């Protein structure tokens, strides 16, 4: 099932669901689980799991979130979100963009520095199109698929003019 990117690079619940659903078979085989056991763990029927693995449907945001979090240490989920799986789920769930959420490890393995302004650092994920802004203490302030939006948010953070996001 192709992932739709119609939202100009904003990571939505639908996009998150599509990304995880597309990797479900890899996630399951990486964890060395049968279809029956995987379905039991993530709380879906085996028929639904088979349909998702064949690309006929998606998991839905809740099951996709659970799957990503439970299997976040496996290579398939790491290739999607690096060390930020829990943060990505929180971000997509709440759409919070302007507060520091969580202390990160700074990203030396999964992230490369793109820009630095004052205490803020823009980093790009090495294997995916994701960008994030952390501060010099490694607290996450922003996460996006959109490079332009990320640099706009960096300018807002450095000037202290954070516009509140409207509820979506």
mmCIF file with all atom_site columns, C-alpha atoms in Angstrom:
data_model
loop_
_atom_site.group_PDB
_atom_site.id
_atom_site.type_symbol
_atom_site.label_atom_id
_atom_site.label_alt_id
_atom_site.label_comp_id
_atom_site.label_asym_id
_atom_site.label_entity_id
_atom_site.label_seq_id
_atom_site.pdbx_PDB_ins_code
_atom_site.Cartn_x
_atom_site.Cartn_y
_atom_site.Cartn_z
_atom_site.occupancy
_atom_site.B_iso_or_equiv
_atom_site.pdbx_formal_charge
_atom_site.auth_seq_id
_atom_site.auth_comp_id
_atom_site.auth_asym_id
_atom_site.auth_atom_id
_atom_site.pdbx_PDB_model_num
ATOM 1   C CA . UNK A 1 1   ? 0.000  0.000   0.000  1.00 0.00 ? 1   UNK A CA 1
ATOM 2   C CA . UNK A 1 2   ? 1.642  3.277   -1.072 1.00 0.00 ? 2   UNK A CA 1
ATOM 3   C CA . UNK A 1 3   ? 2.090  5.923   1.579  1.00 0.00 ? 3   UNK A CA 1
ATOM 4   C CA . UNK A 1 4   ? 0.180  9.117   0.763  1.00 0.00 ? 4   UNK A CA 1
ATOM 5   C CA . UNK A 1 5   ? 2.198  12.300  1.219  1.00 0.00 ? 5   UNK A CA 1
ATOM 6   C CA . UNK A 1 6   ? -0.574 14.793  0.489  1.00 0.00 ? 6   UNK A CA 1
ATOM 7   C CA . UNK A 1 7   ? -0.154 16.766  3.706  1.00 0.00 ? 7   UNK A CA 1
ATOM 8   C CA . UNK A 1 8   ? 2.964  18.680  2.555  1.00 0.00 ? 8   UNK A CA 1
ATOM 9   C CA . UNK A 1 9   ? 5.313  16.688  4.747  1.00 0.00 ? 9   UNK A CA 1
ATOM 10  C CA . UNK A 1 10  ? 3.366  16.864  7.997  1.00 0.00 ? 10  UNK A CA 1
ATOM 11  C CA . UNK A 1 11  ? 3.415  13.558  9.808  1.00 0.00 ? 11  UNK A CA 1
ATOM 12  C CA . UNK A 1 12  ? -0.243 12.743  10.462 1.00 0.00 ? 12  UNK A CA 1
ATOM 13  C CA . UNK A 1 13  ? -1.856 9.808   12.245 1.00 0.00 ? 13  UNK A CA 1
ATOM 14  C CA . UNK A 1 14  ? -2.854 8.439   8.840  1.00 0.00 ? 14  UNK A CA 1
ATOM 15  C CA . UNK A 1 15  ? 0.692  8.674   7.483  1.00 0.00 ? 15  UNK A CA 1
ATOM 16  C CA . UNK A 1 16  ? 2.111  7.105   10.645 1.00 0.00 ? 16  UNK A CA 1
ATOM 17  C CA . UNK A 1 17  ? -0.410 4.246   10.317 1.00 0.00 ? 17  UNK A CA 1
ATOM 18  C CA . UNK A 1 18  ? 0.550  3.726   6.667  1.00 0.00 ? 18  UNK A CA 1
ATOM 19  C CA . UNK A 1 19  ? 4.293  3.715   7.426  1.00 0.00 ? 19  UNK A CA 1
ATOM 20  C CA . UNK A 1 20  ? 4.011  1.129   10.208 1.00 0.00 ? 20  UNK A CA 1
ATOM 21  C CA . UNK A 1 21  ? 1.426  -0.976  8.348  1.00 0.00 ? 21  UNK A CA 1
ATOM 22  C CA . UNK A 1 22  ? 3.691  -1.150  5.289  1.00 0.00 ? 22  UNK A CA 1
ATOM 23  C CA . UNK A 1 23  ? 6.467  -2.617  7.479  1.00 0.00 ? 23  UNK A CA 1
ATOM 24  C CA . UNK A 1 24  ? 4.301  -4.973  9.553  1.00 0.00 ? 24  UNK A CA 1
ATOM 25  C CA . UNK A 1 25  ? 5.537  -8.193  7.940  1.00 0.00 ? 25  UNK A CA 1
ATOM 26  C CA . UNK A 1 26  ? 9.167  -7.087  8.384  1.00 0.00 ? 26  UNK A CA 1
ATOM 27  C CA . UNK A 1 27  ? 8.490  -6.113  11.999 1.00 0.00 ? 27  UNK A CA 1
ATOM 28  C CA . UNK A 1 28  ? 6.896  -9.506  12.683 1.00 0.00 ? 28  UNK A CA 1
ATOM 29  C CA . UNK A 1 29  ? 9.624  -11.552 10.982 1.00 0.00 ? 29  UNK A CA 1
ATOM 30  C CA . UNK A 1 30  ? 12.374 -9.467  12.607 1.00 0.00 ? 30  UNK A CA 1
ATOM 31  C CA . UNK A 1 31  ? 10.837 -10.364 15.991 1.00 0.00 ? 31  UNK A CA 1
ATOM 32  C CA . UNK A 1 32  ? 10.604 -14.024 14.880 1.00 0.00 ? 32  UNK A CA 1
ATOM 33  C CA . UNK A 1 33  ? 6.867  -14.203 15.578 1.00 0.00 ? 33  UNK A CA 1
ATOM 34  C CA . UNK A 1 34  ? 4.125  -16.217 13.912 1.00 0.00 ? 34  UNK A CA 1
ATOM 35  C CA . UNK A 1 35  ? 1.101  -14.416 12.518 1.00 0.00 ? 35  UNK A CA 1
ATOM 36  C CA . UNK A 1 36  ? -1.007 -15.840 15.359 1.00 0.00 ? 36  UNK A CA 1
ATOM 37  C CA . UNK A 1 37  ? 1.372  -14.578 18.065 1.00 0.00 ? 37  UNK A CA 1
ATOM 38  C CA . UNK A 1 38  ? 1.804  -11.142 16.464 1.00 0.00 ? 38  UNK A CA 1
ATOM 39  C CA . UNK A 1 39  ? -1.975 -10.714 16.135 1.00 0.00 ? 39  UNK A CA 1
ATOM 40  C CA . UNK A 1 40  ? -2.385 -11.641 19.802 1.00 0.00 ? 40  UNK A CA 1
ATOM 41  C CA . UNK A 1 41  ? 0.323  -9.201  20.941 1.00 0.00 ? 41  UNK A CA 1
ATOM 42  C CA . UNK A 1 42  ? -1.086 -6.191  19.092 1.00 0.00 ? 42  UNK A CA 1
ATOM 43  C CA . UNK A 1 43  ? -4.718 -7.082  19.717 1.00 0.00 ? 43  UNK A CA 1
ATOM 44  C CA . UNK A 1 44  ? -6.030 -7.722  16.222 1.00 0.00 ? 44  UNK A CA 1
ATOM 45  C CA . UNK A 1 45  ? -7.398 -10.806 14.486 1.00 0.00 ? 45  UNK A CA 1
ATOM 46  C CA . UNK A 1 46  ? -5.133 -12.992 12.393 1.00 0.00 ? 46  UNK A CA 1
ATOM 47  C CA . UNK A 1 47  ? -7.321 -12.183 9.373  1.00 0.00 ? 47  UNK A CA 1
ATOM 48  C CA . UNK A 1 48  ? -6.733 -8.456  9.896  1.00 0.00 ? 48  UNK A CA 1
ATOM 49  C CA . UNK A 1 49  ? -3.002 -9.058  10.284 1.00 0.00 ? 49  UNK A CA 1
ATOM 50  C CA . UNK A 1 50  ? -2.929 -11.019 7.005  1.00 0.00 ? 50  UNK A CA 1
ATOM 51  C CA . UNK A 1 51  ? -4.887 -8.251  5.253  1.00 0.00 ? 51  UNK A CA 1
ATOM 52  C CA . UNK A 1 52  ? -2.439 -5.623  6.537  1.00 0.00 ? 52  UNK A CA 1
ATOM 53  C CA . UNK A 1 53  ? 0.593  -7.683  5.519  1.00 0.00 ? 53  UNK A CA 1
ATOM 54  C CA . UNK A 1 54  ? -0.894 -8.087  2.022  1.00 0.00 ? 54  UNK A CA 1
ATOM 55  C CA . UNK A 1 55  ? -1.533 -4.336  1.761  1.00 0.00 ? 55  UNK A CA 1
ATOM 56  C CA . UNK A 1 56  ? -5.324 -4.585  1.684  1.00 0.00 ? 56  UNK A CA 1
ATOM 57  C CA . UNK A 1 57  ? -5.835 -2.448  4.804  1.00 0.00 ? 57  UNK A CA 1
ATOM 58  C CA . UNK A 1 58  ? -3.876 -0.647  7.497  1.00 0.00 ? 58  UNK A CA 1
ATOM 59  C CA . UNK A 1 59  ? -3.615 -1.281  11.218 1.00 0.00 ? 59  UNK A CA 1
ATOM 60  C CA . UNK A 1 60  ? -5.239 1.962   12.321 1.00 0.00 ? 60  UNK A CA 1
ATOM 61  C CA . UNK A 1 61  ? -3.365 4.540   14.354 1.00 0.00 ? 61  UNK A CA 1
ATOM 62  C CA . UNK A 1 62  ? -3.824 2.862   17.749 1.00 0.00 ? 62  UNK A CA 1
ATOM 63  C CA . UNK A 1 63  ? -2.549 -0.574  16.670 1.00 0.00 ? 63  UNK A CA 1
ATOM 64  C CA . UNK A 1 64  ? 0.214  1.025   14.571 1.00 0.00 ? 64  UNK A CA 1
ATOM 65  C CA . UNK A 1 65  ? 1.344  3.044   17.615 1.00 0.00 ? 65  UNK A CA 1
ATOM 66  C CA . UNK A 1 66  ? 1.354  -0.026  19.842 1.00 0.00 ? 66  UNK A CA 1
ATOM 67  C CA . UNK A 1 67  ? 3.285  -2.000  17.224 1.00 0.00 ? 67  UNK A CA 1
ATOM 68  C CA . UNK A 1 68  ? 5.885  0.737   16.767 1.00 0.00 ? 68  UNK A CA 1
ATOM 69  C CA . UNK A 1 69  ? 6.393  1.163   20.513 1.00 0.00 ? 69  UNK A CA 1
ATOM 70  C CA . UNK A 1 70  ? 6.552  -2.548  21.351 1.00 0.00 ? 70  UNK A CA 1
ATOM 71  C CA . UNK A 1 71  ? 8.983  -3.300  18.519 1.00 0.00 ? 71  UNK A CA 1
ATOM 72  C CA . UNK A 1 72  ? 10.927 0.004   18.578 1.00 0.00 ? 72  UNK A CA 1
ATOM 73  C CA . UNK A 1 73  ? 14.278 -1.708  19.131 1.00 0.00 ? 73  UNK A CA 1
ATOM 74  C CA . UNK A 1 74  ? 13.953 -3.798  15.964 1.00 0.00 ? 74  UNK A CA 1
ATOM 75  C CA . UNK A 1 75  ? 15.577 -2.716  12.705 1.00 0.00 ? 75  UNK A CA 1
ATOM 76  C CA . UNK A 1 76  ? 12.326 -2.147  10.764 1.00 0.00 ? 76  UNK A CA 1
ATOM 77  C CA . UNK A 1 77  ? 10.997 0.395   13.292 1.00 0.00 ? 77  UNK A CA 1
ATOM 78  C CA . UNK A 1 78  ? 14.466 1.887   13.872 1.00 0.00 ? 78  UNK A CA 1
ATOM 79  C CA . UNK A 1 79  ? 14.722 2.500   10.114 1.00 0.00 ? 79  UNK A CA 1
ATOM 80  C CA . UNK A 1 80  ? 11.484 4.503   10.275 1.00 0.00 ? 80  UNK A CA 1
ATOM 81  C CA . UNK A 1 81  ? 11.917 6.515   13.475 1.00 0.00 ? 81  UNK A CA 1
ATOM 82  C CA . UNK A 1 82  ? 15.406 5.890   14.864 1.00 0.00 ? 82  UNK A CA 1
ATOM 83  C CA . UNK A 1 83  ? 15.554 6.376   18.620 1.00 0.00 ? 83  UNK A CA 1
ATOM 84  C CA . UNK A 1 84  ? 12.492 8.653   18.548 1.00 0.00 ? 84  UNK A CA 1
ATOM 85  C CA . UNK A 1 85  ? 9.570  6.202   18.269 1.00 0.00 ? 85  UNK A CA 1
ATOM 86  C CA . UNK A 1 86  ? 7.859  7.194   21.512 1.00 0.00 ? 86  UNK A CA 1
ATOM 87  C CA . UNK A 1 87  ? 8.371  10.891  20.738 1.00 0.00 ? 87  UNK A CA 1
ATOM 88  C CA . UNK A 1 88  ? 6.946  10.464  17.243 1.00 0.00 ? 88  UNK A CA 1
ATOM 89  C CA . UNK A 1 89  ? 3.847  8.724   18.620 1.00 0.00 ? 89  UNK A CA 1
ATOM 90  C CA . UNK A 1 90  ? 3.379  11.520  21.173 1.00 0.00 ? 90  UNK A CA 1
ATOM 91  C CA . UNK A 1 91  ? 3.906  14.189  18.521 1.00 0.00 ? 91  UNK A CA 1
ATOM 92  C CA . UNK A 1 92  ? 1.465  12.634  16.069 1.00 0.00 ? 92  UNK A CA 1
ATOM 93  C CA . UNK A 1 93  ? -1.086 12.044  18.827 1.00 0.00 ? 93  UNK A CA 1
ATOM 94  C CA . UNK A 1 94  ? -1.038 15.563  20.224 1.00 0.00 ? 94  UNK A CA 1
ATOM 95  C CA . UNK A 1 95  ? 0.374  17.638  17.352 1.00 0.00 ? 95  UNK A CA 1
ATOM 96  C CA . UNK A 1 96  ? 2.325  19.543  20.019 1.00 0.00 ? 96  UNK A CA 1
ATOM 97  C CA . UNK A 1 97  ? 5.015  21.560  18.320 1.00 0.00 ? 97  UNK A CA 1
ATOM 98  C CA . UNK A 1 98  ? 6.314  24.373  20.454 1.00 0.00 ? 98  UNK A CA 1
ATOM 99  C CA . UNK A 1 99  ? 7.259  22.936  23.807 1.00 0.00 ? 99  UNK A CA 1
ATOM 100 C CA . UNK A 1 100 ? 10.242 20.858  24.820 1.00 0.00 ? 100 UNK A CA 1
ATOM 101 C CA . UNK A 1 101 ? 8.933  17.323  25.124 1.00 0.00 ? 101 UNK A CA 1
ATOM 102 C CA . UNK A 1 102 ? 11.645 14.943  26.028 1.00 0.00 ? 102 UNK A CA 1
ATOM 103 C CA . UNK A 1 103 ? 15.363 14.719  26.598 1.00 0.00 ? 103 UNK A CA 1
ATOM 104 C CA . UNK A 1 104 ? 17.028 12.913  23.682 1.00 0.00 ? 104 UNK A CA 1
ATOM 105 C CA . UNK A 1 105 ? 20.464 11.338  23.459 1.00 0.00 ? 105 UNK A CA 1
ATOM 106 C CA . UNK A 1 106 ? 21.543 14.088  21.059 1.00 0.00 ? 106 UNK A CA 1
ATOM 107 C CA . UNK A 1 107 ? 21.409 11.852  18.014 1.00 0.00 ? 107 UNK A CA 1
ATOM 108 C CA . UNK A 1 108 ? 25.024 11.007  17.144 1.00 0.00 ? 108 UNK A CA 1
ATOM 109 C CA . UNK A 1 109 ? 24.025 7.670   15.580 1.00 0.00 ? 109 UNK A CA 1
ATOM 110 C CA . UNK A 1 110 ? 20.745 8.389   13.774 1.00 0.00 ? 110 UNK A CA 1
ATOM 111 C CA . UNK A 1 111 ? 20.885 12.163  13.198 1.00 0.00 ? 111 UNK A CA 1
ATOM 112 C CA . UNK A 1 112 ? 23.166 14.619  11.377 1.00 0.00 ? 112 UNK A CA 1
ATOM 113 C CA . UNK A 1 113 ? 23.354 18.307  12.207 1.00 0.00 ? 113 UNK A CA 1
ATOM 114 C CA . UNK A 1 114 ? 21.923 20.570  9.487  1.00 0.00 ? 114 UNK A CA 1
ATOM 115 C CA . UNK A 1 115 ? 22.022 23.953  11.231 1.00 0.00 ? 115 UNK A CA 1
ATOM 116 C CA . UNK A 1 116 ? 22.625 25.587  14.597 1.00 0.00 ? 116 UNK A CA 1
ATOM 117 C CA . UNK A 1 117 ? 21.173 28.903  15.780 1.00 0.00 ? 117 UNK A CA 1
ATOM 118 C CA . UNK A 1 118 ? 21.656 29.962  19.360 1.00 0.00 ? 118 UNK A CA 1
ATOM 119 C CA . UNK A 1 119 ? 20.802 27.016  21.611 1.00 0.00 ? 119 UNK A CA 1
ATOM 120 C CA . UNK A 1 120 ? 18.795 25.225  18.883 1.00 0.00 ? 120 UNK A CA 1
ATOM 121 C CA . UNK A 1 121 ? 20.034 22.545  16.489 1.00 0.00 ? 121 UNK A CA 1
ATOM 122 C CA . UNK A 1 122 ? 18.262 21.259  13.378 1.00 0.00 ? 122 UNK A CA 1
ATOM 123 C CA . UNK A 1 123 ? 19.043 17.605  12.743 1.00 0.00 ? 123 UNK A CA 1
ATOM 124 C CA . UNK A 1 124 ? 18.082 15.337  9.844  1.00 0.00 ? 124 UNK A CA 1
ATOM 125 C CA . UNK A 1 125 ? 17.549 11.615  10.308 1.00 0.00 ? 125 UNK A CA 1
ATOM 126 C CA . UNK A 1 126 ? 20.210 9.654   8.397  1.00 0.00 ? 126 UNK A CA 1
ATOM 127 C CA . UNK A 1 127 ? 17.856 7.129   6.786  1.00 0.00 ? 127 UNK A CA 1
ATOM 128 C CA . UNK A 1 128 ? 14.449 8.820   6.632  1.00 0.00 ? 128 UNK A CA 1
ATOM 129 C CA . UNK A 1 129 ? 13.148 12.248  5.555  1.00 0.00 ? 129 UNK A CA 1
ATOM 130 C CA . UNK A 1 130 ? 12.517 13.413  9.151  1.00 0.00 ? 130 UNK A CA 1
ATOM 131 C CA . UNK A 1 131 ? 13.858 16.610  10.708 1.00 0.00 ? 131 UNK A CA 1
ATOM 132 C CA . UNK A 1 132 ? 13.903 17.638  14.346 1.00 0.00 ? 132 UNK A CA 1
ATOM 133 C CA . UNK A 1 133 ? 14.943 20.596  16.452 1.00 0.00 ? 133 UNK A CA 1
ATOM 134 C CA . UNK A 1 134 ? 16.673 19.975  19.761 1.00 0.00 ? 134 UNK A CA 1
ATOM 135 C CA . UNK A 1 135 ? 18.258 22.422  22.147 1.00 0.00 ? 135 UNK A CA 1
ATOM 136 C CA . UNK A 1 136 ? 21.827 22.371  23.441 1.00 0.00 ? 136 UNK A CA 1
ATOM 137 C CA . UNK A 1 137 ? 20.663 20.226  26.379 1.00 0.00 ? 137 UNK A CA 1
ATOM 138 C CA . UNK A 1 138 ? 19.226 17.702  23.869 1.00 0.00 ? 138 UNK A CA 1
ATOM 139 C CA . UNK A 1 139 ? 15.545 18.395  24.593 1.00 0.00 ? 139 UNK A CA 1
ATOM 140 C CA . UNK A 1 140 ? 13.283 17.861  21.601 1.00 0.00 ? 140 UNK A CA 1
ATOM 141 C CA . UNK A 1 141 ? 11.309 20.946  20.498 1.00 0.00 ? 141 UNK A CA 1
ATOM 142 C CA . UNK A 1 142 ? 10.021 20.028  17.047 1.00 0.00 ? 142 UNK A CA 1
ATOM 143 C CA . UNK A 1 143 ? 9.697  17.081  14.663 1.00 0.00 ? 143 UNK A CA 1
ATOM 144 C CA . UNK A 1 144 ? 8.598  17.124  11.004 1.00 0.00 ? 144 UNK A CA 1
ATOM 145 C CA . UNK A 1 145 ? 8.918  15.647  7.535  1.00 0.00 ? 145 UNK A CA 1
ATOM 146 C CA . UNK A 1 146 ? 9.001  19.138  6.039  1.00 0.00 ? 146 UNK A CA 1
ATOM 147 C CA . UNK A 1 147 ? 12.428 20.801  5.826  1.00 0.00 ? 147 UNK A CA 1
ATOM 148 C CA . UNK A 1 148 ? 11.056 24.269  5.072  1.00 0.00 ? 148 UNK A CA 1
ATOM 149 C CA . UNK A 1 149 ? 8.595  24.107  7.973  1.00 0.00 ? 149 UNK A CA 1
ATOM 150 C CA . UNK A 1 150 ? 11.402 22.928  10.271 1.00 0.00 ? 150 UNK A CA 1
ATOM 151 C CA . UNK A 1 151 ? 13.581 25.930  9.426  1.00 0.00 ? 151 UNK A CA 1
ATOM 152 C CA . UNK A 1 152 ? 10.581 28.247  9.832  1.00 0.00 ? 152 UNK A CA 1
ATOM 153 C CA . UNK A 1 153 ? 10.032 26.783  13.318 1.00 0.00 ? 153 UNK A CA 1
ATOM 154 C CA . UNK A 1 154 ? 13.767 27.235  14.056 1.00 0.00 ? 154 UNK A CA 1
ATOM 155 C CA . UNK A 1 155 ? 13.446 30.937  13.207 1.00 0.00 ? 155 UNK A CA 1
ATOM 156 C CA . UNK A 1 156 ? 10.409 31.200  15.494 1.00 0.00 ? 156 UNK A CA 1
ATOM 157 C CA . UNK A 1 157 ? 12.217 29.442  18.331 1.00 0.00 ? 157 UNK A CA 1
ATOM 158 C CA . UNK A 1 158 ? 15.315 31.624  18.059 1.00 0.00 ? 158 UNK A CA 1
ATOM 159 C CA . UNK A 1 159 ? 13.301 34.864  17.946 1.00 0.00 ? 159 UNK A CA 1
ATOM 160 C CA . UNK A 1 160 ? 10.852 33.727  20.623 1.00 0.00 ? 160 UNK A CA 1
ATOM 161 C CA . UNK A 1 161 ? 7.812  34.240  18.392 1.00 0.00 ? 161 UNK A CA 1
ATOM 162 C CA . UNK A 1 162 ? 6.159  30.837  18.525 1.00 0.00 ? 162 UNK A CA 1
ATOM 163 C CA . UNK A 1 163 ? 2.749  30.893  16.910 1.00 0.00 ? 163 UNK A CA 1
ATOM 164 C CA . UNK A 1 164 ? 0.287  28.542  18.541 1.00 0.00 ? 164 UNK A CA 1
ATOM 165 C CA . UNK A 1 165 ? -0.902 25.757  16.263 1.00 0.00 ? 165 UNK A CA 1
ATOM 166 C CA . UNK A 1 166 ? -4.623 25.686  15.557 1.00 0.00 ? 166 UNK A CA 1
ATOM 167 C CA . UNK A 1 167 ? -6.323 22.457  16.609 1.00 0.00 ? 167 UNK A CA 1
ATOM 168 C CA . UNK A 1 168 ? -6.553 20.068  13.693 1.00 0.00 ? 168 UNK A CA 1
#
